[in-house]
Amino acid sequence: MTTKMRIGVLFGGSSSEKEVSLEGGRNVAQKLDTEKYAVLPIFVDREHRFWKIPEYLLLQNTTTDIERLLATKAERIAYEDLKEKIDFAFIIGHGKYMEDGCLQGLLELQRIPYNGSGILGSALGADKYTQRKILAGDGITVPHHIAVEEEEWRDAGPGVIKMINDKVGFPCVVKPSREGCSTAIGIVQNESGLPAAITAAFHWDRRILVEKRIAGREITISVLGNYNQREALPITETPWQENVGYLTLQDKFLPGGAEMITPARLSPELTQKAKEAAIKVCEILDLIGYPRIDMFVEDSGEVVVLEPNTLPGITPSTMVFHQAAEVGMSPQDFLDKIIELGLEAHRSKKGPL
């Protein structure tokens, strides 16, 4: 008999995106081919402890609902015991501690292969401030922005507001440096709106970014592959609603939340330019697997890179499945490919990814 590969589906965590992680984890656990894999759902609680959970918990509405039942309905897994239970970790994690290199480092120490980018790529992908400095230095156009530290805002708030007026102007976008999925994004039309937006962003990080609001078409591109074998999938255009000014968490990952146009309504020339930029971002930041690169195409034709997502949302309605479908891949095919790429990357590594 052929032994099935044991896939641990890790989801949950403590970030602002933990509910998206739950929805994605549930989706992957239910879609993986049970003819090929023995699937083990593993919930990561807010203290980052691992729990083997039954289907009853997998179907709970929220991470809070799951956490209430862990002590009586789940089995705790010690970090050092994880390698005895799974052969591959399929991470459906977003934000701090799940997507930023922390969990990847733990899995490296346990010598468990996993999906997505390694420690360095994950860390760079999570930090907008650092990644933008690196990308801009290599010729990638990023939004015009400044960084503000929490201490700087606390000690010299009026000076910070003047700096934003002088160096960025209005309208502008305020966001934490190390959060994703539209968390604490503030669209600010004038100076009076800055204090509230800045305070909200500092709730999530000690460094925030204030950037010029970009006019143009928002697009996103998934890049499938490892190192020198990357392929940009068809582009998705993601129009946002005028009353909000950006795509919210619900827009991105809940059914019917937003219009997603795949392929995007771009000329062949702009399509090629955007795909080349997405692949270059992955090469510069050491991103592998299936990262998704969010961009704007300005009316002038300039491609502006907003940020990469090293472990993009993988809920049933998310755009990565739309893009994969355009090249003939079913959701199950796409999940198989993610596992295949993870195994391939870990087979050939020397030291941690």
Short mmCIF file of C-alpha atoms in Angstrom, two decimals:
data_model
loop_
_atom_site.label_atom_id
_atom_site.label_comp_id
_atom_site.label_asym_id
_atom_site.label_seq_id
_atom_site.Cartn_x
_atom_site.Cartn_y
_atom_site.Cartn_z
CA MET A 1 0.00 0.00 0.00
CA THR A 2 1.13 3.53 -0.79
CA THR A 3 1.37 5.69 2.31
CA LYS A 4 -0.43 8.99 1.93
CA MET A 5 1.50 12.17 2.55
CA ARG A 6 0.41 13.74 5.84
CA ILE A 7 -0.51 17.38 5.24
CA GLY A 8 -0.92 19.62 8.27
CA VAL A 9 -3.13 22.60 7.41
CA LEU A 10 -2.08 25.39 9.79
CA PHE A 11 -4.41 28.35 10.26
CA GLY A 12 -5.56 30.88 12.84
CA GLY A 13 -3.05 32.95 14.81
CA SER A 14 -3.34 36.34 16.44
CA SER A 15 -3.17 38.87 13.62
CA SER A 16 -5.92 41.12 12.31
CA GLU A 17 -6.38 38.58 9.50
CA LYS A 18 -7.04 35.49 11.60
CA GLU A 19 -10.65 35.13 10.43
CA VAL A 20 -9.50 35.10 6.80
CA SER A 21 -6.97 32.46 7.83
CA LEU A 22 -9.78 30.36 9.31
CA GLU A 23 -11.89 30.63 6.16
CA GLY A 24 -8.90 29.73 3.99
CA GLY A 25 -7.81 26.89 6.25
CA ARG A 26 -11.28 25.39 6.18
CA ASN A 27 -11.36 25.70 2.39
CA VAL A 28 -7.99 24.00 1.88
CA ALA A 29 -8.66 21.24 4.41
CA GLN A 30 -11.88 20.39 2.59
CA LYS A 31 -10.50 20.66 -0.96
CA LEU A 32 -7.25 18.70 -0.65
CA ASP A 33 -7.43 15.37 -2.44
CA THR A 34 -7.92 12.72 0.25
CA GLU A 35 -6.88 10.05 -2.26
CA LYS A 36 -3.39 11.57 -2.14
CA TYR A 37 -3.17 13.14 1.30
CA ALA A 38 -4.01 12.47 4.92
CA VAL A 39 -5.23 15.91 5.99
CA LEU A 40 -4.71 17.13 9.56
CA PRO A 41 -6.31 20.51 10.45
CA ILE A 42 -4.08 22.33 12.95
CA PHE A 43 -5.44 25.44 14.64
CA VAL A 44 -2.98 28.05 15.89
CA ASP A 45 -4.50 29.90 18.85
CA ARG A 46 -3.89 33.52 19.83
CA GLU A 47 -0.92 32.43 21.99
CA HIS A 48 0.45 30.57 18.95
CA ARG A 49 -0.04 27.11 20.41
CA PHE A 50 -0.86 24.26 18.03
CA TRP A 51 -4.03 22.17 18.32
CA LYS A 52 -5.18 19.18 16.30
CA ILE A 53 -8.88 19.83 15.81
CA PRO A 54 -11.79 17.68 14.60
CA GLU A 55 -14.15 18.67 11.79
CA TYR A 56 -16.63 19.89 14.39
CA LEU A 57 -14.25 22.71 15.30
CA LEU A 58 -13.17 23.33 11.75
CA LEU A 59 -16.77 24.32 10.96
CA GLN A 60 -17.09 26.89 13.75
CA ASN A 61 -17.93 30.44 12.66
CA THR A 62 -14.99 32.32 14.19
CA THR A 63 -11.59 31.75 15.76
CA THR A 64 -13.08 32.85 19.08
CA ASP A 65 -15.68 30.09 18.82
CA ILE A 66 -12.91 27.56 18.22
CA GLU A 67 -10.77 28.82 21.10
CA ARG A 68 -13.63 28.39 23.57
CA LEU A 69 -13.75 24.67 22.78
CA LEU A 70 -10.06 23.79 22.46
CA ALA A 71 -9.54 22.58 26.03
CA THR A 72 -12.27 19.94 25.79
CA LYS A 73 -12.55 19.16 22.06
CA ALA A 74 -8.99 19.41 20.69
CA GLU A 75 -5.58 17.84 21.18
CA ARG A 76 -2.60 20.07 21.99
CA ILE A 77 0.50 19.49 19.84
CA ALA A 78 3.88 20.50 21.27
CA TYR A 79 6.14 22.22 18.77
CA GLU A 80 8.76 19.48 18.95
CA ASP A 81 6.12 16.78 18.30
CA LEU A 82 4.83 18.33 15.09
CA LYS A 83 7.37 16.51 12.91
CA GLU A 84 6.04 13.18 14.16
CA LYS A 85 2.53 14.02 12.95
CA ILE A 86 2.94 15.68 9.55
CA ASP A 87 5.16 15.45 6.47
CA PHE A 88 4.31 18.88 5.07
CA ALA A 89 2.91 22.08 6.59
CA PHE A 90 0.38 23.90 4.43
CA ILE A 91 0.33 27.35 6.04
CA ILE A 92 -2.86 29.35 5.62
CA GLY A 93 -1.60 32.17 7.78
CA HIS A 94 -1.61 35.92 7.35
CA GLY A 95 0.09 38.79 9.11
CA LYS A 96 2.35 38.76 12.14
CA TYR A 97 3.84 35.48 13.38
CA MET A 98 2.20 33.38 10.63
CA GLU A 99 3.41 35.00 7.40
CA ASP A 100 6.42 37.10 8.41
CA GLY A 101 9.08 34.41 8.86
CA CYS A 102 8.32 33.46 12.49
CA LEU A 103 6.34 30.30 11.76
CA GLN A 104 8.62 29.53 8.83
CA GLY A 105 11.62 29.62 11.18
CA LEU A 106 9.94 27.22 13.60
CA LEU A 107 9.21 24.78 10.78
CA GLU A 108 12.81 25.06 9.57
CA LEU A 109 14.07 24.10 13.03
CA GLN A 110 11.78 21.06 12.95
CA ARG A 111 12.87 20.28 9.35
CA ILE A 112 9.30 20.25 8.12
CA PRO A 113 8.81 21.43 4.50
CA TYR A 114 6.15 24.08 3.98
CA ASN A 115 4.47 26.13 1.27
CA GLY A 116 5.45 29.60 0.20
CA SER A 117 8.52 31.74 0.74
CA GLY A 118 11.28 31.09 3.24
CA ILE A 119 12.32 33.12 6.26
CA LEU A 120 13.95 36.04 4.41
CA GLY A 121 11.30 36.36 1.71
CA SER A 122 8.52 36.12 4.26
CA ALA A 123 10.07 38.79 6.47
CA LEU A 124 10.64 41.18 3.57
CA GLY A 125 7.18 40.55 2.21
CA ALA A 126 5.62 41.51 5.53
CA ASP A 127 7.46 44.81 6.02
CA LYS A 128 6.29 47.45 3.56
CA TYR A 129 8.88 50.02 4.62
CA THR A 130 11.90 47.76 4.19
CA GLN A 131 10.65 46.07 1.03
CA ARG A 132 10.00 49.43 -0.64
CA LYS A 133 13.54 50.63 0.03
CA ILE A 134 14.88 47.45 -1.55
CA LEU A 135 12.51 47.51 -4.52
CA ALA A 136 13.08 51.18 -5.26
CA GLY A 137 16.83 50.62 -5.16
CA ASP A 138 16.43 48.00 -7.89
CA GLY A 139 14.34 50.13 -10.21
CA ILE A 140 10.80 49.15 -9.17
CA THR A 141 8.34 52.04 -8.90
CA VAL A 142 6.68 52.16 -5.46
CA PRO A 143 4.27 54.75 -4.01
CA HIS A 144 5.78 58.04 -2.91
CA HIS A 145 5.77 57.72 0.87
CA ILE A 146 7.32 58.62 4.20
CA ALA A 147 7.63 56.53 7.37
CA VAL A 148 6.58 57.81 10.78
CA GLU A 149 7.74 56.22 14.03
CA GLU A 150 5.43 56.03 17.05
CA GLU A 151 7.84 57.93 19.27
CA GLU A 152 8.20 60.63 16.63
CA TRP A 153 4.42 61.10 16.49
CA ARG A 154 4.12 61.15 20.28
CA ASP A 155 6.89 63.68 20.78
CA ALA A 156 6.48 65.93 17.74
CA GLY A 157 2.97 65.49 16.33
CA PRO A 158 2.63 68.99 14.80
CA GLY A 159 6.00 68.57 13.09
CA VAL A 160 4.91 65.23 11.66
CA ILE A 161 1.74 66.77 10.23
CA LYS A 162 3.79 69.56 8.63
CA MET A 163 6.17 66.98 7.16
CA ILE A 164 3.24 65.07 5.64
CA ASN A 165 1.88 68.31 4.20
CA ASP A 166 5.25 69.21 2.69
CA LYS A 167 6.43 65.81 1.47
CA VAL A 168 3.27 63.86 0.61
CA GLY A 169 0.27 66.17 0.36
CA PHE A 170 -3.39 65.23 0.00
CA PRO A 171 -5.22 63.00 -0.55
CA CYS A 172 -2.94 60.50 1.14
CA VAL A 173 -3.12 56.97 2.52
CA VAL A 174 -2.09 56.08 6.08
CA LYS A 175 -1.32 52.44 6.92
CA PRO A 176 0.72 50.29 9.31
CA SER A 177 4.03 49.10 7.91
CA ARG A 178 3.53 45.44 8.88
CA GLU A 179 -0.16 44.67 8.48
CA GLY A 180 -2.05 43.54 5.42
CA CYS A 181 -5.53 43.05 4.03
CA SER A 182 -6.60 46.67 4.39
CA THR A 183 -6.11 46.72 8.17
CA ALA A 184 -6.25 50.27 9.59
CA ILE A 185 -5.98 51.92 6.19
CA GLY A 186 -7.00 55.56 6.31
CA ILE A 187 -7.82 57.61 3.23
CA VAL A 188 -7.16 61.19 4.31
CA GLN A 189 -8.45 64.11 2.26
CA ASN A 190 -7.01 66.96 4.31
CA GLU A 191 -4.93 67.78 7.37
CA SER A 192 -7.83 67.53 9.81
CA GLY A 193 -8.19 63.81 9.11
CA LEU A 194 -4.59 62.91 9.88
CA PRO A 195 -4.61 62.51 13.70
CA ALA A 196 -7.40 59.90 13.72
CA ALA A 197 -5.91 57.92 10.82
CA ILE A 198 -2.42 57.97 12.34
CA THR A 199 -3.67 56.89 15.76
CA ALA A 200 -5.61 53.99 14.21
CA ALA A 201 -2.56 52.80 12.28
CA PHE A 202 -0.31 52.94 15.36
CA HIS A 203 -2.66 50.51 17.09
CA TRP A 204 -1.15 47.80 14.86
CA ASP A 205 2.50 48.77 14.49
CA ARG A 206 5.13 51.13 15.84
CA ARG A 207 5.99 52.32 12.32
CA ILE A 208 3.43 53.56 9.83
CA LEU A 209 3.56 54.74 6.24
CA VAL A 210 1.94 57.82 4.77
CA GLU A 211 1.84 57.65 1.00
CA LYS A 212 0.47 59.62 -1.89
CA ARG A 213 -2.86 58.24 -3.00
CA ILE A 214 -2.49 56.74 -6.45
CA ALA A 215 -5.01 57.35 -9.21
CA GLY A 216 -5.37 54.54 -11.69
CA ARG A 217 -6.41 50.94 -12.08
CA GLU A 218 -5.74 48.51 -9.22
CA ILE A 219 -4.57 45.06 -10.28
CA THR A 220 -3.15 41.96 -8.65
CA ILE A 221 -0.97 39.19 -10.12
CA SER A 222 -0.17 35.74 -8.72
CA VAL A 223 3.29 34.44 -9.58
CA LEU A 224 3.55 30.67 -9.60
CA GLY A 225 6.91 28.94 -9.29
CA ASN A 226 10.30 28.81 -7.58
CA TYR A 227 13.37 30.90 -8.32
CA ASN A 228 14.15 30.76 -12.08
CA GLN A 229 10.88 29.08 -13.06
CA ARG A 230 8.34 31.76 -12.17
CA GLU A 231 5.20 32.29 -14.25
CA ALA A 232 2.84 35.25 -13.87
CA LEU A 233 -0.76 34.09 -14.02
CA PRO A 234 -3.49 36.15 -15.74
CA ILE A 235 -4.01 39.52 -14.08
CA THR A 236 -7.05 40.37 -11.98
CA GLU A 237 -8.42 43.90 -11.94
CA THR A 238 -9.98 44.83 -8.60
CA PRO A 239 -12.09 47.99 -8.79
CA TRP A 240 -12.88 49.44 -5.36
CA GLN A 241 -16.00 51.21 -4.28
CA GLU A 242 -15.80 54.99 -4.31
CA ASN A 243 -17.46 55.38 -0.91
CA VAL A 244 -14.65 53.42 0.79
CA GLY A 245 -11.70 54.25 -1.44
CA TYR A 246 -9.98 50.86 -1.27
CA LEU A 247 -10.73 47.14 -1.20
CA THR A 248 -11.76 46.12 2.30
CA LEU A 249 -11.04 42.77 3.94
CA GLN A 250 -14.60 41.68 3.16
CA ASP A 251 -14.30 42.80 -0.46
CA LYS A 252 -11.21 40.70 -1.00
CA PHE A 253 -12.22 37.42 0.58
CA LEU A 254 -15.99 37.11 0.99
CA PRO A 255 -18.27 35.95 -1.84
CA GLY A 256 -19.82 38.86 -3.67
CA GLY A 257 -17.73 41.36 -1.76
CA ALA A 258 -16.06 42.90 -4.78
CA GLU A 259 -15.90 42.84 -8.54
CA MET A 260 -12.89 40.84 -9.74
CA ILE A 261 -12.21 41.05 -13.45
CA THR A 262 -9.92 38.33 -14.79
CA PRO A 263 -8.17 38.91 -17.11
CA ALA A 264 -7.78 42.60 -16.41
CA ARG A 265 -8.84 45.18 -18.98
CA LEU A 266 -5.31 46.13 -19.97
CA SER A 267 -3.59 46.41 -23.33
CA PRO A 268 -1.21 43.58 -24.27
CA GLU A 269 1.70 45.96 -23.71
CA LEU A 270 0.60 46.97 -20.20
CA THR A 271 -0.25 43.36 -19.36
CA GLN A 272 3.28 42.29 -20.24
CA LYS A 273 4.82 45.23 -18.37
CA ALA A 274 2.86 44.42 -15.20
CA LYS A 275 3.71 40.71 -15.36
CA GLU A 276 7.39 41.46 -15.80
CA ALA A 277 7.29 43.81 -12.81
CA ALA A 278 5.58 41.15 -10.67
CA ILE A 279 8.21 38.55 -11.52
CA LYS A 280 11.01 41.03 -10.87
CA VAL A 281 9.55 41.81 -7.42
CA CYS A 282 9.66 38.10 -6.60
CA GLU A 283 13.25 37.81 -7.80
CA ILE A 284 14.40 40.82 -5.76
CA LEU A 285 12.62 39.83 -2.53
CA ASP A 286 13.26 36.07 -2.80
CA LEU A 287 9.57 35.17 -3.04
CA ILE A 288 8.59 31.69 -4.19
CA GLY A 289 5.56 29.43 -4.34
CA TYR A 290 2.48 31.46 -5.23
CA PRO A 291 2.97 35.06 -4.03
CA ARG A 292 0.46 37.69 -5.14
CA ILE A 293 1.69 41.15 -6.10
CA ASP A 294 -0.71 44.09 -5.71
CA MET A 295 -0.17 47.04 -8.05
CA PHE A 296 -1.64 50.13 -9.63
CA VAL A 297 -1.46 51.00 -13.30
CA GLU A 298 -1.56 54.77 -13.54
CA ASP A 299 -3.25 56.56 -16.41
CA SER A 300 0.23 57.37 -17.74
CA GLY A 301 0.99 53.65 -18.04
CA GLU A 302 3.34 53.60 -15.04
CA VAL A 303 3.16 50.38 -13.02
CA VAL A 304 3.37 51.09 -9.27
CA VAL A 305 3.95 48.17 -6.90
CA LEU A 306 1.94 48.44 -3.68
CA GLU A 307 3.06 45.27 -1.91
CA PRO A 308 3.57 41.52 -2.25
CA ASN A 309 1.51 38.94 -0.35
CA THR A 310 3.72 35.94 0.35
CA LEU A 311 0.80 33.72 1.45
CA PRO A 312 -2.18 35.24 -0.36
CA GLY A 313 -5.69 34.62 0.85
CA ILE A 314 -7.01 31.28 -0.33
CA THR A 315 -10.68 31.44 0.57
CA PRO A 316 -13.20 29.97 -1.92
CA SER A 317 -13.91 33.32 -3.59
CA THR A 318 -10.41 34.76 -3.71
CA MET A 319 -8.80 35.90 -6.94
CA VAL A 320 -5.95 33.35 -6.95
CA PHE A 321 -8.42 30.64 -7.94
CA HIS A 322 -9.80 32.88 -10.71
CA GLN A 323 -6.32 33.35 -12.12
CA ALA A 324 -5.50 29.65 -11.90
CA ALA A 325 -8.78 28.79 -13.66
CA GLU A 326 -7.75 31.00 -16.59
CA VAL A 327 -4.82 28.66 -17.27
CA GLY A 328 -6.91 25.51 -16.86
CA MET A 329 -6.20 24.68 -13.21
CA SER A 330 -9.01 23.56 -10.92
CA PRO A 331 -8.81 24.57 -7.23
CA GLN A 332 -7.59 21.05 -6.42
CA ASP A 333 -4.93 21.27 -9.16
CA PHE A 334 -3.79 24.60 -7.76
CA LEU A 335 -3.45 23.23 -4.22
CA ASP A 336 -1.50 20.24 -5.56
CA LYS A 337 0.84 22.64 -7.36
CA ILE A 338 1.44 24.66 -4.17
CA ILE A 339 2.45 21.47 -2.33
CA GLU A 340 4.62 20.34 -5.23
CA LEU A 341 6.47 23.68 -5.31
CA GLY A 342 6.98 23.60 -1.53
CA LEU A 343 8.43 20.10 -1.62
CA GLU A 344 10.66 21.01 -4.54
CA ALA A 345 12.07 24.09 -2.80
CA HIS A 346 12.83 22.20 0.40
CA ARG A 347 14.44 19.22 -1.38
CA SER A 348 17.05 21.43 -3.01
CA LYS A 349 17.85 23.82 -0.15
CA LYS A 350 21.12 24.05 1.76
CA GLY A 351 20.21 25.51 5.11
CA PRO A 352 16.88 27.31 5.65
CA LEU A 353 14.96 28.72 2.71
#
